[in-house]
Amino acid sequence: MKKIIAIAFVLSMSFKMSAQDLVVYDATKDIVNTMHNNDFSVKVRKPGGEWKELFEYGVKVDQVVGSGHSVQKASMAYFDFSGTVEVAVTSNNGAINKARIRPLSYGIKSKIKGNTLSFTLSNPANLSVEINDDIFHNLHLFANPIEKNIPDSKDPNVIYFGPGIHEVPNQKLIVPSDKTVYLAGGTVLKGQIALDGVSNVNILGRGIVDQEIKLGISVANSKNVNVEGVFASQCFTGGSDGVKINNVKTISFFGWGDGMNVMASNNVFYDGVFVRSSDDCTTVYGTRKGFKGGCKNVTMQNSTLWADVGHPILIGTHGNSDKPDVLENLNYINIDILDQKEMQVDYQGCLAINVGDNNLAKNVLFENIRVEDFREGQLLNLRVYYNTKYCTAPGLGIEDVVFRNIEYNGNNANLSIIAGYNEQRKIKNVTFENLKINGVLIHDEMKGKPKWYKTSDMARFFIGEHVEGVSFKIK
C-alpha cells in the first residue's frame, strides 16, 4: 500500500482550466491505450471561448435480447463547470438523423449539423446523449459542478490517487477509519474500495473505480461515510448508519448488477446520483447477506435511474422471517426514470414495494417522479407476497404509502398491480395525489370516468384482494 500511495503522491492532477469555471481532465497514455471508445468526439467551451476536448471512455451496458444478455459498449465522458457551457458531440460512425438528450424533463434542445450536435448547459447534469435511437451505444455525459475542498495529497490521512491506472493488491483497497480516499479526475482504480467496520471516511473525486470490479464501492458495518463525485460499477451499503452518497454515477453490465443496494442500514441519503444497472437500480432490504435488521430513514433525491434489467426502485423482498424487519421512512423525491426492461411479470414495476420474509414496509413517499416510456414493465407494483425462490415466508404488510406528482408518458406500460396476501397481511392506506398518465390527471372526481368504474381502471391499475384505503386525489 505504501508503494501505491507514494506513486500516487508524485502524480499531479492533470487538467486544463479556464477562468476556474471549466475543468476538463486529460487521459494518461495507459488509459488512452486501453479505455478509449471512438464512437464520439466530445468538446466543451465557455460561450465563444476555446474548445476543450474530453476523453471518451468505453463503458459496458447490458442489452437484453429475448431471454439472453448481450454486453454492448457505450461511451462516457465528464467535466466540471459553473455558469454556462457549450457542448459539441460528433458522431464518428455516420450522420445524425435525429438525437435526444435525456432525461427529457430537462428540456435540453440540440442543434444538428451533419454528424455533430451541439447544446448549451447552465446547470450540472448527468445526461444520456442518444443518436438515431441507439440507447446501447450512447454517450453518458456527466457535467459536474466545480470540485471544492480538494484534499492535500501530502496529508497523511489522505489516500490520494492521481491520473492514470492504479492497481491495488488483491483488487481491494481496505480503508481504515478517519481517512479520505481521493480519486483525481483522470484516475482509474483497478480495485474495490472496501469499508468494513470503520467510521468517518470520505471517498471523493472525479475518478473511476474500474467498471470490471463488482461492488466497486462497498460500505459495510460502518458509520459516518461520505461518497461524492466518483464513478463505479456499484455502490453498496449494508449494516451501516449515516451514509451520504452525492453525485455518484454507477453503470453495471454483469449478472446481479444492482446499482445502489441498501441492506439493514439507517440514515442513508442519496443526492444527485445516476444509476444505469443490469439489475435493480436501487433497493431497500432488511436482513440479508449477513447484515441484520431493518432499514429506517433512507432518502434518494434529484437522481436519474435506468434499469436495463429489473426494477428502477425496489423495496422489501429480503428480511428475517424469524425476527421480522421493518422498512420505514423511505423517500424518493425528484427522480427521472429513463427505462425498465423486464419480461418476468414477477419482477416488473418501476416503483415497486414487494415485501416477503415477514417484512413490514411503511411510511413510504414517492414524490415528483417522472417516468419515461420504458421498454417493458409496469409503472408500479405493490404486493405482499411469498416468493419461494428468494423468501422463506410471505411479507407482513405495506402501510401508509404516498405517490405524489407521479407522471408517466408512454405506451408500453403493462397493467400495474396492488395486491395483499391475506386478511392478516394487507396493504393499507395508499394515496395517489396528482397522478398524471399521458397528460391526464387520474383522480376520484375526474371527468369522463363512468360512475361504475373504479378510479384505478382509468390508470390501468389492478387492485386485488386484501387492500384497503386506496384513494386518488388532486391538490
Tab-separated table of C-alpha atoms in Angstrom:
chain	number	residue	atom	x	y	z
A	1	MET	CA	0.000	0.000	0.000
A	2	LYS	CA	2.809	2.455	0.841
A	3	LYS	CA	4.263	1.955	-2.599
A	4	ILE	CA	0.921	2.682	-4.261
A	5	ILE	CA	0.363	5.825	-2.237
A	6	ALA	CA	3.899	7.009	-2.900
A	7	ILE	CA	3.392	6.634	-6.628
A	8	ALA	CA	0.083	8.495	-6.381
A	9	PHE	CA	1.699	11.348	-4.486
A	10	VAL	CA	4.125	12.136	-7.263
A	11	LEU	CA	1.348	12.300	-9.831
A	12	SER	CA	-0.237	15.707	-10.039
A	13	MET	CA	-3.769	16.426	-11.177
A	14	SER	CA	-3.677	16.942	-14.937
A	15	PHE	CA	-6.402	19.269	-16.094
A	16	LYS	CA	-6.966	22.319	-18.211
A	17	MET	CA	-8.730	25.209	-16.586
A	18	SER	CA	-10.365	28.307	-17.992
A	19	ALA	CA	-11.249	31.067	-15.520
A	20	GLN	CA	-11.741	28.338	-12.913
A	21	ASP	CA	-15.224	27.593	-14.271
A	22	LEU	CA	-14.499	24.866	-16.802
A	23	VAL	CA	-12.326	21.874	-15.963
A	24	VAL	CA	-11.596	19.002	-18.324
A	25	TYR	CA	-9.403	16.042	-17.437
A	26	ASP	CA	-6.666	14.620	-19.637
A	27	ALA	CA	-6.245	10.866	-20.038
A	28	THR	CA	-2.809	9.390	-19.449
A	29	LYS	CA	-1.236	7.144	-22.073
A	30	ASP	CA	-2.191	3.908	-20.301
A	31	ILE	CA	-5.841	4.961	-20.225
A	32	VAL	CA	-5.785	6.125	-23.858
A	33	ASN	CA	-4.347	2.784	-24.962
A	34	THR	CA	-6.865	0.613	-23.100
A	35	MET	CA	-10.083	2.506	-22.395
A	36	HIS	CA	-10.896	4.782	-25.329
A	37	ASN	CA	-14.127	4.493	-27.327
A	38	ASN	CA	-14.042	6.345	-30.625
A	39	ASP	CA	-17.792	6.370	-31.301
A	40	PHE	CA	-17.941	10.062	-30.353
A	41	SER	CA	-15.706	13.081	-30.155
A	42	VAL	CA	-16.803	15.477	-27.428
A	43	LYS	CA	-15.687	19.000	-26.648
A	44	VAL	CA	-16.861	21.828	-24.397
A	45	ARG	CA	-16.222	25.543	-24.068
A	46	LYS	CA	-17.372	28.660	-22.338
A	47	PRO	CA	-19.603	30.589	-24.786
A	48	GLY	CA	-17.389	31.973	-27.506
A	49	GLY	CA	-14.230	30.590	-25.880
A	50	GLU	CA	-11.688	27.960	-26.806
A	51	TRP	CA	-12.939	24.416	-27.278
A	52	LYS	CA	-11.618	21.839	-24.793
A	53	GLU	CA	-11.591	18.192	-25.826
A	54	LEU	CA	-12.900	15.489	-23.487
A	55	PHE	CA	-11.683	11.913	-23.275
A	56	GLU	CA	-14.326	9.362	-24.242
A	57	TYR	CA	-14.192	6.228	-22.071
A	58	GLY	CA	-15.653	2.923	-23.163
A	59	VAL	CA	-18.263	1.581	-20.724
A	60	LYS	CA	-20.201	-1.671	-20.907
A	61	VAL	CA	-24.004	-1.879	-20.726
A	62	ASP	CA	-26.403	-4.817	-20.746
A	63	GLN	CA	-28.797	-5.358	-23.641
A	64	VAL	CA	-31.485	-7.985	-23.112
A	65	VAL	CA	-32.182	-9.938	-26.296
A	66	GLY	CA	-35.094	-12.326	-25.801
A	67	SER	CA	-34.228	-14.076	-22.551
A	68	GLY	CA	-30.483	-13.648	-23.028
A	69	HIS	CA	-27.989	-10.877	-22.335
A	70	SER	CA	-25.626	-9.169	-24.734
A	71	VAL	CA	-22.953	-6.801	-23.441
A	72	GLN	CA	-22.647	-3.643	-25.540
A	73	LYS	CA	-20.011	-0.931	-25.481
A	74	ALA	CA	-21.268	2.587	-24.892
A	75	SER	CA	-19.332	5.789	-24.118
A	76	MET	CA	-18.793	8.028	-21.109
A	77	ALA	CA	-17.192	11.444	-20.678
A	78	TYR	CA	-17.129	14.008	-17.877
A	79	PHE	CA	-16.111	17.537	-16.989
A	80	ASP	CA	-16.726	20.195	-14.319
A	81	PHE	CA	-18.173	23.660	-14.824
A	82	SER	CA	-20.030	26.599	-13.398
A	83	GLY	CA	-22.022	29.231	-15.260
A	84	THR	CA	-22.793	28.242	-18.852
A	85	VAL	CA	-21.027	25.906	-21.274
A	86	GLU	CA	-21.496	24.870	-24.873
A	87	VAL	CA	-21.148	21.182	-25.728
A	88	ALA	CA	-20.463	19.653	-29.153
A	89	VAL	CA	-20.814	15.913	-29.750
A	90	THR	CA	-19.621	14.475	-33.055
A	91	SER	CA	-20.712	11.038	-34.197
A	92	ASN	CA	-17.735	9.267	-35.754
A	93	ASN	CA	-19.905	6.492	-37.174
A	94	GLY	CA	-22.018	8.460	-39.608
A	95	ALA	CA	-24.647	11.132	-39.941
A	96	ILE	CA	-27.024	12.102	-37.163
A	97	ASN	CA	-30.589	11.755	-38.411
A	98	LYS	CA	-32.105	12.509	-35.025
A	99	ALA	CA	-30.966	12.870	-31.452
A	100	ARG	CA	-32.309	13.239	-27.944
A	101	ILE	CA	-30.766	14.221	-24.631
A	102	ARG	CA	-32.230	12.629	-21.537
A	103	PRO	CA	-33.719	12.996	-19.004
A	104	LEU	CA	-36.354	14.515	-21.256
A	105	SER	CA	-37.707	16.573	-18.352
A	106	TYR	CA	-34.577	18.753	-18.561
A	107	GLY	CA	-35.831	20.095	-21.874
A	108	ILE	CA	-32.345	20.278	-23.422
A	109	LYS	CA	-32.597	21.140	-27.098
A	110	SER	CA	-29.809	20.385	-29.529
A	111	LYS	CA	-28.850	21.638	-32.968
A	112	ILE	CA	-27.742	19.098	-35.556
A	113	LYS	CA	-25.311	19.923	-38.338
A	114	GLY	CA	-24.012	16.964	-40.307
A	115	ASN	CA	-22.610	14.466	-37.857
A	116	THR	CA	-22.358	16.936	-34.945
A	117	LEU	CA	-24.948	18.038	-32.422
A	118	SER	CA	-24.493	20.948	-30.057
A	119	PHE	CA	-26.319	22.219	-26.992
A	120	THR	CA	-25.914	24.502	-24.007
A	121	LEU	CA	-25.893	23.697	-20.293
A	122	SER	CA	-26.430	26.135	-17.457
A	123	ASN	CA	-26.596	23.615	-14.616
A	124	PRO	CA	-24.690	20.440	-13.720
A	125	ALA	CA	-26.442	17.360	-15.083
A	126	ASN	CA	-25.957	13.627	-15.640
A	127	LEU	CA	-27.095	13.001	-19.206
A	128	SER	CA	-27.605	10.384	-21.879
A	129	VAL	CA	-26.930	11.633	-25.403
A	130	GLU	CA	-28.568	9.269	-27.886
A	131	ILE	CA	-28.077	9.252	-31.646
A	132	ASN	CA	-30.552	7.697	-34.077
A	133	ASP	CA	-32.492	5.962	-31.269
A	134	ASP	CA	-29.466	3.920	-30.161
A	135	ILE	CA	-29.552	3.531	-26.367
A	136	PHE	CA	-26.810	0.883	-26.189
A	137	HIS	CA	-24.028	2.838	-27.910
A	138	ASN	CA	-24.930	6.182	-26.403
A	139	LEU	CA	-22.828	8.806	-24.676
A	140	HIS	CA	-23.161	9.106	-20.896
A	141	LEU	CA	-22.129	12.699	-20.264
A	142	PHE	CA	-21.561	13.730	-16.656
A	143	ALA	CA	-21.396	17.521	-16.334
A	144	ASN	CA	-20.292	18.022	-12.734
A	145	PRO	CA	-20.192	21.110	-10.554
A	146	ILE	CA	-16.772	22.567	-9.876
A	147	GLU	CA	-14.984	20.473	-7.277
A	148	LYS	CA	-14.427	22.142	-3.916
A	149	ASN	CA	-12.160	21.366	-0.969
A	150	ILE	CA	-9.790	19.080	-2.838
A	151	PRO	CA	-7.696	17.306	-0.193
A	152	ASP	CA	-3.951	17.745	0.097
A	153	SER	CA	-2.088	14.797	-1.412
A	154	LYS	CA	0.545	15.107	1.336
A	155	ASP	CA	-1.928	14.840	4.190
A	156	PRO	CA	-1.223	11.535	5.994
A	157	ASN	CA	-4.959	10.965	6.386
A	158	VAL	CA	-5.477	11.140	2.625
A	159	ILE	CA	-5.089	8.125	0.318
A	160	TYR	CA	-4.523	10.006	-2.912
A	161	PHE	CA	-4.614	8.630	-6.453
A	162	GLY	CA	-3.575	10.893	-9.294
A	163	PRO	CA	-4.252	10.464	-13.033
A	164	GLY	CA	-3.528	7.096	-14.600
A	165	ILE	CA	-4.362	3.451	-13.913
A	166	HIS	CA	-3.639	2.161	-10.404
A	167	GLU	CA	-3.523	-1.494	-9.369
A	168	VAL	CA	-4.174	-2.430	-5.739
A	169	PRO	CA	-3.241	-5.730	-4.042
A	170	ASN	CA	-5.907	-8.416	-4.478
A	171	GLN	CA	-8.056	-5.789	-6.234
A	172	LYS	CA	-9.225	-4.431	-2.877
A	173	LEU	CA	-8.357	-1.139	-1.189
A	174	ILE	CA	-9.177	-1.610	2.511
A	175	VAL	CA	-9.819	1.804	4.033
A	176	PRO	CA	-9.250	2.486	7.766
A	177	SER	CA	-11.310	4.884	9.884
A	178	ASP	CA	-10.737	8.633	9.701
A	179	LYS	CA	-9.322	8.518	6.175
A	180	THR	CA	-10.157	10.242	2.905
A	181	VAL	CA	-9.748	8.353	-0.363
A	182	TYR	CA	-9.328	10.768	-3.244
A	183	LEU	CA	-9.525	9.774	-6.920
A	184	ALA	CA	-8.443	12.735	-9.018
A	185	GLY	CA	-10.027	13.327	-12.404
A	186	GLY	CA	-8.324	11.088	-14.949
A	187	THR	CA	-7.761	8.310	-12.393
A	188	VAL	CA	-8.785	4.669	-12.836
A	189	LEU	CA	-8.541	2.409	-9.772
A	190	LYS	CA	-8.481	-1.308	-10.536
A	191	GLY	CA	-9.795	-2.496	-7.218
A	192	GLN	CA	-12.762	-2.296	-4.883
A	193	ILE	CA	-12.870	0.476	-2.307
A	194	ALA	CA	-13.859	-1.533	0.770
A	195	LEU	CA	-15.099	-0.098	4.059
A	196	ASP	CA	-15.909	-2.574	6.813
A	197	GLY	CA	-16.403	-1.676	10.458
A	198	VAL	CA	-14.989	1.835	10.087
A	199	SER	CA	-16.167	5.385	10.722
A	200	ASN	CA	-15.577	8.905	9.480
A	201	VAL	CA	-14.459	8.034	5.951
A	202	ASN	CA	-14.684	10.113	2.768
A	203	ILE	CA	-14.438	8.802	-0.792
A	204	LEU	CA	-14.101	11.797	-3.089
A	205	GLY	CA	-13.029	12.973	-6.503
A	206	ARG	CA	-13.846	12.696	-10.171
A	207	GLY	CA	-12.014	9.465	-10.882
A	208	ILE	CA	-13.222	5.986	-11.768
A	209	VAL	CA	-13.312	2.662	-9.968
A	210	ASP	CA	-12.823	0.290	-12.887
A	211	GLN	CA	-16.161	-0.955	-14.178
A	212	GLU	CA	-14.938	-4.555	-14.247
A	213	ILE	CA	-14.789	-4.506	-10.424
A	214	LYS	CA	-18.058	-5.768	-8.952
A	215	LEU	CA	-19.238	-3.903	-5.851
A	216	GLY	CA	-16.750	-1.215	-6.796
A	217	ILE	CA	-17.596	0.774	-3.660
A	218	SER	CA	-18.703	-1.233	-0.629
A	219	VAL	CA	-19.765	0.346	2.669
A	220	ALA	CA	-20.316	-2.373	5.288
A	221	ASN	CA	-20.910	-2.119	9.041
A	222	SER	CA	-19.695	1.473	9.032
A	223	LYS	CA	-20.737	4.914	10.307
A	224	ASN	CA	-20.443	8.467	9.036
A	225	VAL	CA	-19.381	7.806	5.458
A	226	ASN	CA	-19.443	10.304	2.593
A	227	VAL	CA	-19.070	9.238	-1.044
A	228	GLU	CA	-19.023	12.008	-3.616
A	229	GLY	CA	-18.384	12.584	-7.306
A	230	VAL	CA	-16.801	9.285	-8.362
A	231	PHE	CA	-17.807	6.575	-10.851
A	232	ALA	CA	-18.055	2.807	-10.211
A	233	SER	CA	-19.964	-0.282	-11.266
A	234	GLN	CA	-21.924	-0.401	-7.977
A	235	CYS	CA	-22.132	1.459	-4.680
A	236	PHE	CA	-23.329	-0.820	-1.868
A	237	THR	CA	-24.450	-0.044	1.692
A	238	GLY	CA	-25.007	-2.786	4.296
A	239	GLY	CA	-25.278	-2.766	8.090
A	240	SER	CA	-24.342	0.916	8.234
A	241	ASP	CA	-25.559	4.219	9.678
A	242	GLY	CA	-25.073	7.765	8.462
A	243	VAL	CA	-24.086	7.271	4.803
A	244	LYS	CA	-24.205	10.125	2.278
A	245	ILE	CA	-23.799	9.428	-1.433
A	246	ASN	CA	-23.707	12.541	-3.602
A	247	ASN	CA	-23.281	12.855	-7.381
A	248	VAL	CA	-22.023	9.276	-7.670
A	249	LYS	CA	-22.502	7.507	-11.000
A	250	THR	CA	-22.750	3.744	-11.466
A	251	ILE	CA	-23.118	1.666	-14.619
A	252	SER	CA	-23.158	-2.150	-14.454
A	253	PHE	CA	-23.284	-4.802	-17.173
A	254	PHE	CA	-22.868	-8.163	-15.403
A	255	GLY	CA	-25.402	-10.515	-13.798
A	256	TRP	CA	-26.835	-9.419	-10.450
A	257	GLY	CA	-25.620	-5.930	-11.225
A	258	ASP	CA	-27.753	-3.971	-8.745
A	259	GLY	CA	-26.611	-0.361	-8.662
A	260	MET	CA	-27.111	1.026	-5.160
A	261	ASN	CA	-28.399	-1.532	-2.664
A	262	VAL	CA	-29.261	-0.743	0.953
A	263	MET	CA	-29.461	-3.621	3.424
A	264	ALA	CA	-30.131	-3.376	7.167
A	265	SER	CA	-28.970	0.257	7.296
A	266	ASN	CA	-30.279	3.531	8.703
A	267	ASN	CA	-29.936	7.167	7.717
A	268	VAL	CA	-28.769	6.679	4.138
A	269	PHE	CA	-29.015	9.735	1.891
A	270	TYR	CA	-28.537	9.855	-1.877
A	271	ASP	CA	-28.466	13.128	-3.789
A	272	GLY	CA	-27.870	13.672	-7.494
A	273	VAL	CA	-26.857	10.093	-8.335
A	274	PHE	CA	-27.019	8.415	-11.748
A	275	VAL	CA	-27.616	4.660	-11.923
A	276	ARG	CA	-27.744	2.509	-15.058
A	277	SER	CA	-27.880	-1.092	-13.975
A	278	SER	CA	-28.012	-4.659	-15.243
A	279	ASP	CA	-30.398	-5.453	-12.376
A	280	ASP	CA	-32.318	-3.292	-9.891
A	281	CYS	CA	-31.097	0.307	-9.783
A	282	THR	CA	-31.724	0.851	-6.073
A	283	THR	CA	-33.164	-1.383	-3.366
A	284	VAL	CA	-34.014	-1.333	0.333
A	285	TYR	CA	-33.929	-4.705	2.072
A	286	GLY	CA	-33.868	-5.904	5.656
A	287	THR	CA	-31.693	-8.771	6.856
A	288	ARG	CA	-29.556	-10.152	4.027
A	289	LYS	CA	-26.028	-11.397	3.284
A	290	GLY	CA	-25.021	-11.345	6.945
A	291	PHE	CA	-26.373	-7.837	7.608
A	292	LYS	CA	-29.129	-7.941	10.227
A	293	GLY	CA	-32.032	-5.618	10.957
A	294	GLY	CA	-34.467	-3.322	9.221
A	295	CYS	CA	-33.955	-0.009	7.455
A	296	LYS	CA	-35.021	3.440	8.597
A	297	ASN	CA	-34.652	6.886	7.054
A	298	VAL	CA	-33.474	6.217	3.504
A	299	THR	CA	-33.814	9.057	1.003
A	300	MET	CA	-32.925	9.324	-2.678
A	301	GLN	CA	-33.461	12.678	-4.377
A	302	ASN	CA	-32.572	14.641	-7.523
A	303	SER	CA	-31.437	11.469	-9.280
A	304	THR	CA	-31.694	9.507	-12.533
A	305	LEU	CA	-32.392	5.759	-12.761
A	306	TRP	CA	-32.131	3.454	-15.778
A	307	ALA	CA	-32.808	-0.263	-15.354
A	308	ASP	CA	-31.628	-2.303	-18.335
A	309	VAL	CA	-32.969	-5.259	-16.316
A	310	GLY	CA	-35.099	-5.389	-13.165
A	311	HIS	CA	-36.604	-2.527	-11.189
A	312	PRO	CA	-35.564	1.110	-11.018
A	313	ILE	CA	-36.787	1.144	-7.381
A	314	LEU	CA	-37.476	-1.972	-5.285
A	315	ILE	CA	-38.338	-2.183	-1.584
A	316	GLY	CA	-38.857	-5.148	0.663
A	317	THR	CA	-38.021	-8.551	-0.807
A	318	HIS	CA	-35.490	-9.806	1.742
A	319	GLY	CA	-35.642	-9.890	5.536
A	320	ASN	CA	-35.665	-12.082	8.624
A	321	SER	CA	-38.669	-14.394	8.765
A	322	ASP	CA	-37.925	-15.396	12.375
A	323	LYS	CA	-37.403	-11.834	13.664
A	324	PRO	CA	-39.400	-9.622	11.291
A	325	ASP	CA	-37.787	-6.436	9.995
A	326	VAL	CA	-39.410	-3.031	9.480
A	327	LEU	CA	-38.516	-0.850	6.497
A	328	GLU	CA	-39.741	2.658	7.237
A	329	ASN	CA	-39.421	6.317	6.415
A	330	LEU	CA	-38.298	5.772	2.837
A	331	ASN	CA	-38.366	8.755	0.463
A	332	TYR	CA	-37.843	9.010	-3.291
A	333	ILE	CA	-38.046	12.630	-4.415
A	334	ASN	CA	-37.451	14.396	-7.738
A	335	ILE	CA	-36.338	11.411	-9.784
A	336	ASP	CA	-36.263	10.700	-13.513
A	337	ILE	CA	-36.721	7.068	-14.544
A	338	LEU	CA	-35.421	6.512	-18.060
A	339	ASP	CA	-36.141	2.839	-18.613
A	340	GLN	CA	-37.211	-0.573	-17.378
A	341	LYS	CA	-36.828	-3.779	-19.381
A	342	GLU	CA	-38.137	-6.828	-17.568
A	343	MET	CA	-40.084	-9.628	-19.217
A	344	GLN	CA	-40.731	-11.585	-15.991
A	345	VAL	CA	-44.040	-10.343	-14.590
A	346	ASP	CA	-42.947	-11.144	-11.018
A	347	TYR	CA	-40.153	-8.571	-11.278
A	348	GLN	CA	-41.866	-5.669	-13.017
A	349	GLY	CA	-42.643	-2.263	-11.574
A	350	CYS	CA	-40.675	0.975	-11.914
A	351	LEU	CA	-41.880	1.826	-8.405
A	352	ALA	CA	-42.084	-1.491	-6.566
A	353	ILE	CA	-42.756	-2.492	-2.974
A	354	ASN	CA	-42.731	-6.296	-2.802
A	355	VAL	CA	-42.494	-7.470	0.799
A	356	GLY	CA	-41.511	-11.006	1.736
A	357	ASP	CA	-39.790	-12.664	4.722
A	358	ASN	CA	-42.286	-11.125	7.182
A	359	ASN	CA	-41.089	-7.611	6.287
A	360	LEU	CA	-43.333	-4.639	7.033
A	361	ALA	CA	-42.830	-1.592	4.781
A	362	LYS	CA	-44.405	1.635	5.997
A	363	ASN	CA	-44.248	5.401	5.613
A	364	VAL	CA	-43.004	5.439	2.026
A	365	LEU	CA	-43.076	8.560	-0.158
A	366	PHE	CA	-42.679	8.748	-3.930
A	367	GLU	CA	-42.796	12.429	-4.926
A	368	ASN	CA	-42.109	14.357	-8.127
A	369	ILE	CA	-41.136	11.342	-10.176
A	370	ARG	CA	-41.110	11.427	-13.978
A	371	VAL	CA	-41.210	8.072	-15.762
A	372	GLU	CA	-40.305	7.982	-19.443
A	373	ASP	CA	-41.645	5.367	-21.854
A	374	PHE	CA	-39.791	2.271	-20.686
A	375	ARG	CA	-39.405	-0.747	-22.933
A	376	GLU	CA	-41.220	-3.391	-20.856
A	377	GLY	CA	-42.668	-3.476	-17.362
A	378	GLN	CA	-45.204	-1.809	-15.082
A	379	LEU	CA	-45.439	1.687	-13.696
A	380	LEU	CA	-45.879	0.343	-10.164
A	381	ASN	CA	-46.181	-2.935	-8.331
A	382	LEU	CA	-47.214	-3.179	-4.667
A	383	ARG	CA	-47.524	-6.713	-3.333
A	384	VAL	CA	-47.421	-8.578	-0.071
A	385	TYR	CA	-46.204	-11.861	-1.461
A	386	TYR	CA	-44.407	-15.122	-0.913
A	387	ASN	CA	-41.665	-15.532	-3.488
A	388	THR	CA	-40.440	-19.020	-2.652
A	389	LYS	CA	-37.335	-18.536	-4.806
A	390	TYR	CA	-35.971	-15.818	-2.523
A	391	CYS	CA	-38.099	-15.789	0.647
A	392	THR	CA	-38.871	-18.173	3.493
A	393	ALA	CA	-42.199	-16.525	4.392
A	394	PRO	CA	-44.676	-14.050	2.930
A	395	GLY	CA	-44.387	-10.396	3.801
A	396	LEU	CA	-46.217	-8.901	6.765
A	397	GLY	CA	-47.680	-5.829	5.115
A	398	ILE	CA	-47.401	-2.460	3.352
A	399	GLU	CA	-48.791	0.634	5.063
A	400	ASP	CA	-49.035	4.382	4.519
A	401	VAL	CA	-47.638	4.917	1.040
A	402	VAL	CA	-47.968	8.244	-0.799
A	403	PHE	CA	-47.474	8.707	-4.541
A	404	ARG	CA	-47.404	12.473	-5.134
A	405	ASN	CA	-46.877	14.147	-8.511
A	406	ILE	CA	-46.056	10.978	-10.428
A	407	GLU	CA	-46.019	11.440	-14.206
A	408	TYR	CA	-45.767	8.738	-16.860
A	409	ASN	CA	-45.692	9.391	-20.586
A	410	GLY	CA	-45.661	6.353	-22.831
A	411	ASN	CA	-47.463	3.395	-24.329
A	412	ASN	CA	-45.524	0.354	-23.125
A	413	ALA	CA	-46.684	0.017	-19.515
A	414	ASN	CA	-48.324	-3.263	-18.597
A	415	LEU	CA	-51.143	-3.413	-16.049
A	416	SER	CA	-49.888	-2.218	-12.642
A	417	ILE	CA	-50.701	-4.356	-9.593
A	418	ILE	CA	-51.651	-3.605	-5.977
A	419	ALA	CA	-52.410	-6.788	-4.035
A	420	GLY	CA	-52.195	-8.051	-0.464
A	421	TYR	CA	-51.667	-11.629	0.701
A	422	ASN	CA	-54.435	-12.435	3.195
A	423	GLU	CA	-56.512	-10.711	5.872
A	424	GLN	CA	-53.567	-10.671	8.249
A	425	ARG	CA	-51.097	-9.457	5.612
A	426	LYS	CA	-52.676	-6.470	3.922
A	427	ILE	CA	-51.861	-3.328	2.034
A	428	LYS	CA	-53.304	-0.319	3.856
A	429	ASN	CA	-53.595	3.390	3.116
A	430	VAL	CA	-52.183	4.111	-0.329
A	431	THR	CA	-52.707	7.666	-1.564
A	432	PHE	CA	-52.203	8.994	-5.072
A	433	GLU	CA	-52.014	12.789	-5.372
A	434	ASN	CA	-51.790	14.358	-8.837
A	435	LEU	CA	-51.119	11.123	-10.691
A	436	LYS	CA	-50.727	12.025	-14.376
A	437	ILE	CA	-50.643	9.449	-17.156
A	438	ASN	CA	-50.107	10.680	-20.703
A	439	GLY	CA	-51.206	14.144	-19.673
A	440	VAL	CA	-54.408	13.044	-17.905
A	441	LEU	CA	-54.840	13.622	-14.158
A	442	ILE	CA	-56.250	10.494	-12.534
A	443	HIS	CA	-58.479	11.194	-9.520
A	444	ASP	CA	-61.732	10.090	-7.955
A	445	GLU	CA	-63.714	13.069	-9.316
A	446	MET	CA	-62.197	13.148	-12.809
A	447	LYS	CA	-64.408	13.926	-15.765
A	448	GLY	CA	-65.115	11.138	-18.197
A	449	LYS	CA	-64.955	8.356	-15.635
A	450	PRO	CA	-68.105	6.223	-15.735
A	451	LYS	CA	-69.718	6.017	-12.318
A	452	TRP	CA	-69.439	2.254	-12.272
A	453	TYR	CA	-65.664	2.329	-12.926
A	454	LYS	CA	-63.032	2.259	-10.228
A	455	THR	CA	-60.617	5.166	-10.498
A	456	SER	CA	-57.838	2.609	-10.733
A	457	ASP	CA	-59.355	1.397	-14.016
A	458	MET	CA	-58.601	4.800	-15.531
A	459	ALA	CA	-54.962	4.394	-14.529
A	460	ARG	CA	-54.757	0.773	-15.715
A	461	PHE	CA	-54.062	-0.402	-12.161
A	462	PHE	CA	-55.382	-3.731	-10.858
A	463	ILE	CA	-56.309	-3.513	-7.173
A	464	GLY	CA	-56.665	-7.036	-5.846
A	465	GLU	CA	-57.744	-8.619	-2.616
A	466	HIS	CA	-56.617	-7.645	0.888
A	467	VAL	CA	-56.132	-3.976	0.004
A	468	GLU	CA	-57.850	-1.144	1.863
A	469	GLY	CA	-57.723	2.637	1.877
A	470	VAL	CA	-56.652	3.441	-1.696
A	471	SER	CA	-57.506	6.961	-2.857
A	472	PHE	CA	-56.807	9.138	-5.890
A	473	LYS	CA	-56.748	12.903	-5.245
A	474	ILE	CA	-55.682	16.186	-6.781
A	475	LYS	CA	-54.136	19.043	-4.833
